[in-house]
XYZ file of N, CA and C in Angstrom:
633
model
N 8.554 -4.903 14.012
C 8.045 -3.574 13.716
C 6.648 -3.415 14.300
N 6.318 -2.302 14.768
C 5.077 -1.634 15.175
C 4.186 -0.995 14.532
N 3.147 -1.197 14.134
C 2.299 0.265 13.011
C 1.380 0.736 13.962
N 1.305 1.591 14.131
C 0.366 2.910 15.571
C -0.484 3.256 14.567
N -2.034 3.034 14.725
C -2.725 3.898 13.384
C -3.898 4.140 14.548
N -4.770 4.566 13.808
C -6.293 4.985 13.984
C -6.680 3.506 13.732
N -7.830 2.875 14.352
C -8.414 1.578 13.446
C -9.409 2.241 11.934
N -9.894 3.283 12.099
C -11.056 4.025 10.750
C -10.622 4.585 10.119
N -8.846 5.106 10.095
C -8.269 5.853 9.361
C -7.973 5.741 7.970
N -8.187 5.628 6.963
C -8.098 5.471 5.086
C -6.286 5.398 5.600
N -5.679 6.589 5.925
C -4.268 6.182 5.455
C -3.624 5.174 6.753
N -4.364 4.757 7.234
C -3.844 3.603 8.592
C -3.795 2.568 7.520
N -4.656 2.519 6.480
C -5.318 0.902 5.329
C -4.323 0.921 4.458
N -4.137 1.940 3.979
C -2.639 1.946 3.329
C -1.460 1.504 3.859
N -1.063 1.941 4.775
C 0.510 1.181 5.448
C 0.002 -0.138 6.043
N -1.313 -0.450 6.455
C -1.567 -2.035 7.021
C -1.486 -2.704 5.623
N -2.003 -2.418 4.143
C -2.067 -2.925 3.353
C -0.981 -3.729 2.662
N 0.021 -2.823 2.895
C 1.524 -3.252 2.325
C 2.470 -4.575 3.254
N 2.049 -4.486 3.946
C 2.311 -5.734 4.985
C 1.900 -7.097 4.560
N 0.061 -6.893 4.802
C -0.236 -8.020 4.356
C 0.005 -8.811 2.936
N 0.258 -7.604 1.944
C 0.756 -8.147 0.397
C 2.196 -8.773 0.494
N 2.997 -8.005 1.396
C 4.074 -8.789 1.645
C 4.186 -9.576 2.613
N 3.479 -9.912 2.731
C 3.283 -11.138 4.150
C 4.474 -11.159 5.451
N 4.662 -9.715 5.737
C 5.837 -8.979 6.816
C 5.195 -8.910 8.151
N 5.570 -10.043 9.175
C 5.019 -9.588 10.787
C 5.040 -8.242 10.961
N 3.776 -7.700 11.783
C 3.907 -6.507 12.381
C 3.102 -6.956 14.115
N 3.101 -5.437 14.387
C 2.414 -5.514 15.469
C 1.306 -4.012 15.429
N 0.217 -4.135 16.176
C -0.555 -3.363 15.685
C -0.877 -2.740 17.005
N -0.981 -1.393 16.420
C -0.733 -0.561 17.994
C -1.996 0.559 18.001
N -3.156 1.061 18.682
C -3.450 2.565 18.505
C -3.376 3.125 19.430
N -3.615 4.289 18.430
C -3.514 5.908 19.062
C -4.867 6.348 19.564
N -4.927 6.666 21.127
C -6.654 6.691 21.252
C -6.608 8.580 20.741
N -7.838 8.989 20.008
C -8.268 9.995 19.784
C -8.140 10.663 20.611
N -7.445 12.285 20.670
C -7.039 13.049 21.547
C -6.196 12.970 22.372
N -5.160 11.881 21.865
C -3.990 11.897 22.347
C -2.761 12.197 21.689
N -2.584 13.849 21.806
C -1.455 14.705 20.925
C -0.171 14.140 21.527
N 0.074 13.580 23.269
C 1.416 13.743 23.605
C 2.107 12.430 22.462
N 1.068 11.389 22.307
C 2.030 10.252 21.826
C 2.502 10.381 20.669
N 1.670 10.722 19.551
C 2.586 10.758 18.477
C 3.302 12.038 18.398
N 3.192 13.524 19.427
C 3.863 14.297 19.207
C 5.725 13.798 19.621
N 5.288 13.257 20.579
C 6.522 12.339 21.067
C 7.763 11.514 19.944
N 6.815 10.996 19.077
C 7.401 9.557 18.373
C 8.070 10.526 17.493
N 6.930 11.516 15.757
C 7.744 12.342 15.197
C 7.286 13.798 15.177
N 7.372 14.352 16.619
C 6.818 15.619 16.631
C 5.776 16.443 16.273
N 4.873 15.707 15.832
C 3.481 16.006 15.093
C 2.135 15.396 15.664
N 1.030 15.832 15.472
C -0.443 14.932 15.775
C -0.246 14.255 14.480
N 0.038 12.965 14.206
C -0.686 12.060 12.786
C -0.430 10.800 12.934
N -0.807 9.802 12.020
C -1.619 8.496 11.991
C -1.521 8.207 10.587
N -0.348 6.916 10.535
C 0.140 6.290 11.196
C 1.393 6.439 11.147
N 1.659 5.761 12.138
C 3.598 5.745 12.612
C 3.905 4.419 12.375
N 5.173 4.130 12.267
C 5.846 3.037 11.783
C 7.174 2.907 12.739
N 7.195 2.094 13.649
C 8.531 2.039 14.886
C 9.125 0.726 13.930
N 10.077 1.268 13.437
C 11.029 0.106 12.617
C 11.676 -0.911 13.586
N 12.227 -1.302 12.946
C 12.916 -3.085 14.235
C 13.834 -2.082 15.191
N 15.027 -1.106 14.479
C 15.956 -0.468 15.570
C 15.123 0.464 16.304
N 14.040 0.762 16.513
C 13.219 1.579 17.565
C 13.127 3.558 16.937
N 13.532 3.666 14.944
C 13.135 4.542 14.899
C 11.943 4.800 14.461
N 11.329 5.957 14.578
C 9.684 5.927 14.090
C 9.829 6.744 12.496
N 8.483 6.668 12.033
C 8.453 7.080 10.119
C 7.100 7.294 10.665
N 6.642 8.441 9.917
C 5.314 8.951 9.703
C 4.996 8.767 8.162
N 3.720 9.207 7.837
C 3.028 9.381 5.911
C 2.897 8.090 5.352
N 1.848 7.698 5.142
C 1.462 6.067 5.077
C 2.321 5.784 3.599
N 2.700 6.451 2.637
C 3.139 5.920 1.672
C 4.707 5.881 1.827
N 5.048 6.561 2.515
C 6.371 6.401 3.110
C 6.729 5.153 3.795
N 5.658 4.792 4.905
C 5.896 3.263 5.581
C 5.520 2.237 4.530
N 4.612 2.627 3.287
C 4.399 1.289 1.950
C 5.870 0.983 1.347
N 6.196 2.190 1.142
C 7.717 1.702 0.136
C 8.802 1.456 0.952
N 8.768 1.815 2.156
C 10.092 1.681 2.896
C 9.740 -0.072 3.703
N 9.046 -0.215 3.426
C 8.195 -1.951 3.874
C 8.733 -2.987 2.722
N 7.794 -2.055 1.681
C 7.586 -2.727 -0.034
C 9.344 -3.309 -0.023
N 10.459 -2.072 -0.194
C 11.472 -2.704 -0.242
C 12.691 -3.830 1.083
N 11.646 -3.750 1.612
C 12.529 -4.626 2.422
C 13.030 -6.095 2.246
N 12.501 -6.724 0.983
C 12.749 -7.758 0.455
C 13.710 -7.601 -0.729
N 14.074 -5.974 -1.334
C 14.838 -6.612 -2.441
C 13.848 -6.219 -3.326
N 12.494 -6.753 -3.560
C 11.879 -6.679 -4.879
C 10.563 -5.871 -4.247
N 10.636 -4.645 -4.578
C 9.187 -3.760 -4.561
C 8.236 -4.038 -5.764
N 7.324 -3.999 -5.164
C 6.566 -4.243 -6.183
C 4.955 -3.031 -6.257
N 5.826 -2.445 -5.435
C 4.734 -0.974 -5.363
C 5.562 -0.084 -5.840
N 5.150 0.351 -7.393
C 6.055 0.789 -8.020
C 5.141 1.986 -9.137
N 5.939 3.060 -9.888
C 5.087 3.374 -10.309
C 4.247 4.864 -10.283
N 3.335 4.969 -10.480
C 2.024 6.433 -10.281
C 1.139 5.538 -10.536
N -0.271 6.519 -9.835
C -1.290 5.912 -9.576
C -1.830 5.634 -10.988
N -2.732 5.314 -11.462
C -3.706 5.474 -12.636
C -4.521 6.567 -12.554
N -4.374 7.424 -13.512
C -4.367 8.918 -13.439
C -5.926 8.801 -13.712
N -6.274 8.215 -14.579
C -7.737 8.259 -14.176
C -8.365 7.970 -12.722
N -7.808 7.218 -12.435
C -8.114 6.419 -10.762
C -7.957 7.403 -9.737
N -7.049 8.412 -9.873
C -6.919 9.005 -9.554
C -7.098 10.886 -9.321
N -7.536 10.507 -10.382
C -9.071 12.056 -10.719
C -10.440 11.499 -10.303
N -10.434 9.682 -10.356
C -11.821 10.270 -9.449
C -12.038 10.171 -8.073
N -10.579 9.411 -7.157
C -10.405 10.125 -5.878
C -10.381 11.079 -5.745
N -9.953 11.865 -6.345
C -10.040 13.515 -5.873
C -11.300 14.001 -6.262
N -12.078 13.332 -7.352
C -13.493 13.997 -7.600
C -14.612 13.441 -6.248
N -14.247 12.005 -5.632
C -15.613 11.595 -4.991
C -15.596 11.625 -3.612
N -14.151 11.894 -3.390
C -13.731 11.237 -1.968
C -14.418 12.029 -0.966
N -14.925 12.898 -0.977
C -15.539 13.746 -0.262
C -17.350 13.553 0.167
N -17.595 13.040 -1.329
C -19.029 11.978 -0.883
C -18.794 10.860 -0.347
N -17.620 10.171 -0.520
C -17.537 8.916 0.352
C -17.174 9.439 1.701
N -16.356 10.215 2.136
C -16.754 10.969 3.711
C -17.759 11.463 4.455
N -18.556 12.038 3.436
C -19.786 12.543 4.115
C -20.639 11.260 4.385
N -20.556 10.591 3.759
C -21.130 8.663 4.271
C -20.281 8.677 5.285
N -19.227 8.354 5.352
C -18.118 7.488 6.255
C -18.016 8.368 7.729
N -18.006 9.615 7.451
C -17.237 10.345 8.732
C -18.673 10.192 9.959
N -19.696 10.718 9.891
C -20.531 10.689 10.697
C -21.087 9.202 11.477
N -20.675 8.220 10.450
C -20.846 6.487 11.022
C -19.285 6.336 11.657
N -18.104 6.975 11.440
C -17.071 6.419 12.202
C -17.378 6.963 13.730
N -17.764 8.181 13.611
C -17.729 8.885 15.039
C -18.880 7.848 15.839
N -19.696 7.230 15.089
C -20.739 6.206 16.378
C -20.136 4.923 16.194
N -19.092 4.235 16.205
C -18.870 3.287 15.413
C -17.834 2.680 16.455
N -17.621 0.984 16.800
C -16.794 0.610 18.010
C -15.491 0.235 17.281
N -14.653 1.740 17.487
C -12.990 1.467 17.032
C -12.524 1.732 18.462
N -11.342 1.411 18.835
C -10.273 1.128 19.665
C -10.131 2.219 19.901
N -9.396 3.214 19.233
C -9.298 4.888 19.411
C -10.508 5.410 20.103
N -11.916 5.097 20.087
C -12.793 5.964 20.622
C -13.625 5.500 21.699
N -12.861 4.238 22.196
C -12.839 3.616 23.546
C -13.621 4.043 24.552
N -13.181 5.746 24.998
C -13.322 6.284 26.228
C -14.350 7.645 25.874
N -14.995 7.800 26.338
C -16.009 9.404 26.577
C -14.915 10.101 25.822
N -13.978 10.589 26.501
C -13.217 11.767 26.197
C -12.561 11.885 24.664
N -12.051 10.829 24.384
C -11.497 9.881 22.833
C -12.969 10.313 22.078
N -13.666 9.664 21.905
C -15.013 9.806 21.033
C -15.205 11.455 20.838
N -15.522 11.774 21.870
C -15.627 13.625 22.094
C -14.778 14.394 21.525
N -13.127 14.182 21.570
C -12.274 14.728 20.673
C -12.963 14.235 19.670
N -12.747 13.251 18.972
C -12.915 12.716 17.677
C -14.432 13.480 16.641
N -15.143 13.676 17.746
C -16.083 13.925 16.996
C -16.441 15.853 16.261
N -15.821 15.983 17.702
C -15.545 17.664 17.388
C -15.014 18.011 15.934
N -13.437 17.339 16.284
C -13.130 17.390 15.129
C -13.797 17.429 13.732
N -13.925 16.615 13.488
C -14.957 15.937 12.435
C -16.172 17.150 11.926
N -16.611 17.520 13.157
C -17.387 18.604 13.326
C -17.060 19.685 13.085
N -15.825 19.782 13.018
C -14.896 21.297 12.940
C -14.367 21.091 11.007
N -14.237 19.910 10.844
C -14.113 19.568 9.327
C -15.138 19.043 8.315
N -16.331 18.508 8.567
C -17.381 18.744 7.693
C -18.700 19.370 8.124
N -18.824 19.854 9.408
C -20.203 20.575 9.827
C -20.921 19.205 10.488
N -22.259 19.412 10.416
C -22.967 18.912 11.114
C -23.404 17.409 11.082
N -22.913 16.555 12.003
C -22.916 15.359 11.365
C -24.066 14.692 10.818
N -25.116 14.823 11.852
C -26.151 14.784 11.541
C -27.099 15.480 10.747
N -26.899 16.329 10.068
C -26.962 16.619 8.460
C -26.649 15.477 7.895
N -25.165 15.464 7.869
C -24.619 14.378 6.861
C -25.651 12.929 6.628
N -25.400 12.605 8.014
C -26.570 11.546 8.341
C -27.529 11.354 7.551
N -28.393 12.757 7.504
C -29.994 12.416 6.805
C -29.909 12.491 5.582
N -28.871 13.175 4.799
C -28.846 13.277 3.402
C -28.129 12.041 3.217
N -28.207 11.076 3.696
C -27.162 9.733 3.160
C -27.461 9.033 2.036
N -28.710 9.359 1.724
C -29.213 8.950 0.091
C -28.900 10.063 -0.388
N -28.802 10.908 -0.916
C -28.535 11.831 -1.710
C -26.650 10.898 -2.107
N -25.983 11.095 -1.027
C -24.194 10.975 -1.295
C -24.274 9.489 -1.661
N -25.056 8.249 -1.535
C -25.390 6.835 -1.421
C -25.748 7.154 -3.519
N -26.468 7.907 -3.668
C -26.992 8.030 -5.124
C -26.198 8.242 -6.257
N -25.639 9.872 -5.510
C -24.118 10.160 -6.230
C -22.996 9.307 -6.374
N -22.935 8.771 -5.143
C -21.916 7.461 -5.526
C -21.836 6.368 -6.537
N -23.156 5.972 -6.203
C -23.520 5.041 -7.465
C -23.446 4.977 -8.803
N -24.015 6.533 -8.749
C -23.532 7.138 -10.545
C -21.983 7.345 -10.824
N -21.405 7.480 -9.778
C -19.810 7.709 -10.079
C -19.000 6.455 -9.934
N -19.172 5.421 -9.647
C -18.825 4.166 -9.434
C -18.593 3.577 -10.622
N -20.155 3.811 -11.072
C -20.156 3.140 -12.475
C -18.999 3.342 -13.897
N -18.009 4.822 -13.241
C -16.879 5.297 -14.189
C -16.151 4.459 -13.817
N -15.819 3.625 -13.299
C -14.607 2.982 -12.791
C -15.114 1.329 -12.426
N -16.047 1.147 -13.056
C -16.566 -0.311 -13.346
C -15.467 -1.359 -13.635
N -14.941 -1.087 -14.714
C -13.922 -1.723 -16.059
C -12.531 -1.894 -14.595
N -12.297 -1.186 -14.014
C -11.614 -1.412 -13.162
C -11.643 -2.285 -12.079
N -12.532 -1.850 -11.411
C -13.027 -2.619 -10.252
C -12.782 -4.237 -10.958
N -13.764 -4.541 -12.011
C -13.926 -5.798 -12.975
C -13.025 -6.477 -12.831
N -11.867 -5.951 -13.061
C -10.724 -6.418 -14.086
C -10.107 -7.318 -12.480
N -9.988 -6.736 -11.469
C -9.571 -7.772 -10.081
C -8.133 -8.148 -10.276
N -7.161 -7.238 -10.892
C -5.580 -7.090 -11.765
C -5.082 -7.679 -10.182
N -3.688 -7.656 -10.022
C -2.820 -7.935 -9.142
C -2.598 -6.705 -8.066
N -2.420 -6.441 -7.212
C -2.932 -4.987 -6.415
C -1.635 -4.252 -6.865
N -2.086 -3.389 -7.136
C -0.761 -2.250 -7.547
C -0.647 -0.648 -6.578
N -0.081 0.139 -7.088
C 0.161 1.347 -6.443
C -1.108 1.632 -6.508
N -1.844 1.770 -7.705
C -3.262 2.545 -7.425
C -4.359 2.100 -6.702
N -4.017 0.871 -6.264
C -4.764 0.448 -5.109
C -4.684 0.783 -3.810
N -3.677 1.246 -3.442
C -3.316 1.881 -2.410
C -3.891 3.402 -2.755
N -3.968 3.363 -3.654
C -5.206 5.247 -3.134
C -6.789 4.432 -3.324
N -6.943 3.890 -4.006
C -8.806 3.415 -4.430
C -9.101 2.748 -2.818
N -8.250 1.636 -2.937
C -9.360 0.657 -1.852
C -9.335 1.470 -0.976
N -8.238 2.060 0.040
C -8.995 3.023 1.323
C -9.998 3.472 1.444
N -10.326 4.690 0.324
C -11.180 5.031 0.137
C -12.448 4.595 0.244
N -12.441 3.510 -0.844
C -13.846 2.851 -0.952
C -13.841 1.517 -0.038
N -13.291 1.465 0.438
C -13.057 0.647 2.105
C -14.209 1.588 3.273
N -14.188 2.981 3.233
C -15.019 3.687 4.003
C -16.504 3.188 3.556
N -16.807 3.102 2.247
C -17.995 2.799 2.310
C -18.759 1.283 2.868
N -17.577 0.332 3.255
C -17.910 -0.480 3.989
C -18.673 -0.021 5.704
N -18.601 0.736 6.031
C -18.918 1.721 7.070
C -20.548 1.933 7.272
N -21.108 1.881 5.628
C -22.728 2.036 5.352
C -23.273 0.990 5.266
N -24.297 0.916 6.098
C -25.077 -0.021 6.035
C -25.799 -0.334 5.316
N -25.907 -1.489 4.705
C -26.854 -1.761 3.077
C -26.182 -0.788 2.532
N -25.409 -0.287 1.812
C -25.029 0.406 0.531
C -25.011 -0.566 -0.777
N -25.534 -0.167 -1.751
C -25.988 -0.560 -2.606
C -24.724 -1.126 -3.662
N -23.783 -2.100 -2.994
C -22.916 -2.331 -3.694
C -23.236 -3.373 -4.680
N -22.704 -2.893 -5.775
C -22.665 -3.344 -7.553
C -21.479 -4.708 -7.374
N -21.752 -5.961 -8.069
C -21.162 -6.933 -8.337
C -19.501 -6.539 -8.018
N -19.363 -5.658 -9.449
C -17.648 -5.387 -9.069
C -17.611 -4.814 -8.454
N -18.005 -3.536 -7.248
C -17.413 -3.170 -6.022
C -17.234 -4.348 -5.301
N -17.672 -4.750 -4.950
C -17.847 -6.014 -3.920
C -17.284 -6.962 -4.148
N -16.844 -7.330 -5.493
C -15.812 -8.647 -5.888
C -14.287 -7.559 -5.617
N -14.068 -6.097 -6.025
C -12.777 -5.271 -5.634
C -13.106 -5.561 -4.234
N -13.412 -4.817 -3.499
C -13.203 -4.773 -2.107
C -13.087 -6.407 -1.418
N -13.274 -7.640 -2.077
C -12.892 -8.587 -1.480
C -12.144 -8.768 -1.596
N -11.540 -8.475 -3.159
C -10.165 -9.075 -3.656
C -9.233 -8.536 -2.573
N -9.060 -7.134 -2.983
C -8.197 -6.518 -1.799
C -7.961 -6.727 -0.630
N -9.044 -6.668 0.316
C -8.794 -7.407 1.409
C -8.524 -8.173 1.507
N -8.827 -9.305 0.784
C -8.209 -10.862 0.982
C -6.293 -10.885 0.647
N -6.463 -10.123 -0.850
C -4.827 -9.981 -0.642
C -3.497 -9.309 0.174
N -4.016 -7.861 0.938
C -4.199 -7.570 1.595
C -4.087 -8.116 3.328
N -4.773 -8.958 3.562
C -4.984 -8.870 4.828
C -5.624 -8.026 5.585
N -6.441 -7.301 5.176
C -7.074 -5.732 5.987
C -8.062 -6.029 5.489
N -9.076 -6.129 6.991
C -10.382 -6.132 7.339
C -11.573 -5.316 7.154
N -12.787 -5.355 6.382
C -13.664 -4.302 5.798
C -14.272 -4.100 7.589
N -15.157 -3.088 6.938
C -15.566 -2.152 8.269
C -17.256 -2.947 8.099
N -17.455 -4.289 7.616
C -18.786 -4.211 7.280
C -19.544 -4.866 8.907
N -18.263 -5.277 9.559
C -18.958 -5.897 10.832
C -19.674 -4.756 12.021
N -19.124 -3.292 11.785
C -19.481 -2.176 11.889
C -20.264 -1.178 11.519
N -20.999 -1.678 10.638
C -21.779 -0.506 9.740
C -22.529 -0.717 10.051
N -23.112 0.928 9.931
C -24.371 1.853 10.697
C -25.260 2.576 9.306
C-alpha cells in the first residue's frame, strides 16, 4: 500500500498514525503543493491523503484510510467516538494552534514545498484562509499564551498516557502542529503525550523543523 499525503498536513498524521500502531508496511508518497492534476486523477478531487490499497484502488478522508487499515487484521482497535470533551476542545482551540502552525509551515523544509512554485501555491492559500501571515507571526505570544491556559483543561488527559485510542487520532494531530513552534512552552504532560504518541505511533514530531 501507498499513503500520498502532505508531509505538514494534521489529517496526513492521522492515516500515517494508524499504520504505525498497527505495525502495517506502507510506502510514503507526496503530493507537491499545487498539484490539482494528481490527486484529481486518483479520486477526482484536490485532497490529502490518499490511500492506493495493494489492488491499485485509491480511498480518500484520513479516517476512512484509519479504519479500513485498523481492520485489516481482524481486530480493530480504533473503535468507538472521540471523548466528547476532547473533542469540544478541538473545536474550541484548533484555530489558535493554526494561527501558530500555518505561517511556520509555509517557511518550513517539507517535501511538498520543494519548488518556488509549490511553496507559492501553498502559501497563497493559507493566505486566502487565515489572512496575513505575518500578522499571525507577530502575535505568536498572544496564541502561545492562550494555548497554555487551554491546555491546562486537558492536563488529566494528556497525564494519564492511556493506550492510543480513537480520540487520539483527533488530539495528537492537532497538537503535533505545535511541534512546529519554536521554544513553545511545553508543560511536562504535553510533552510526555506527544512522545507517547509518536513513539507508539511511529510519526515523527515537526520539532526538527521549528521556527
Amino acid at each position: 500500500m501507498k499513503l500520498y499525503v502532505y508531509e505538514h498536513c494534521p489529517f496526513r498524521i492521522r492515516a500515517r498514525m494508524i499504520f504505525g500502531l498497527k505495525k502495517v508496511p506502507f510506502e510514503l508518497g507526496v503530493i507537491m503543493e499545487g498539484d490539482v492534476e494528481t490527486p484529481t486523477r486518483m479520486v477526482g478531487k484536490k485532497v490529502v491523503p490518499i490511500l492506493q490499497k495493494e489492488e491499485g484502488v485509491y480511498m480518500p478522508e484520513s479516517m476512512d484510510i484509519v479504519h479500513y487499515v485498523d481492520q485489516l487484521d481482524g481486530s480493530p482497535v480504533i473503535t468507538g467516538e472521540c471523548d466528547p470533551a476532547i473533542d469540544a476542545w478541538c473545536k474550541e482551540n484548533t484555530r489558535a494552534v493554526f494561527n501558530l502552525a500555518i505561517p511556520r509551515f509555509t517557511r518550513a523544509d517539507f517535501k511538498e514545498l520543494s519548488t518556488p512554485a509549490a511553496r507559492d501555491a501553498y502559501t497563497q492559500r493559507e493566505i486566502n484562509a487565515f489572512g496575513d501571515l505575518d500578522t499571525l507571526m507577530s502575535n505568536s505570544q498572544t496564541y502561545i499564551d492562550t494555548l497554555s491556559d487551554a491546555l491546562g483543561k486537558i492536563e488529566t488527559y494528556l497525564r494519564a498516557k492511556n493506550p492510543v485510542s480513537i480520540t487520539d487520532f483527533y488530539l495528537f494531530p492537532i497538537l503535533n502542529s505545535l511541534t512546529i513552534v519554536k521554544d513553545f512552552p511545553y508543560s511536562p504532560a504535553l510533552r510526555g503525550y506527544l512522545e507517547h504518541v509518536s513513539m507508539s505511533c511511529d510519526v515523527p514530531l515537526f520539532t526538527d523543523k521549528a521556527l
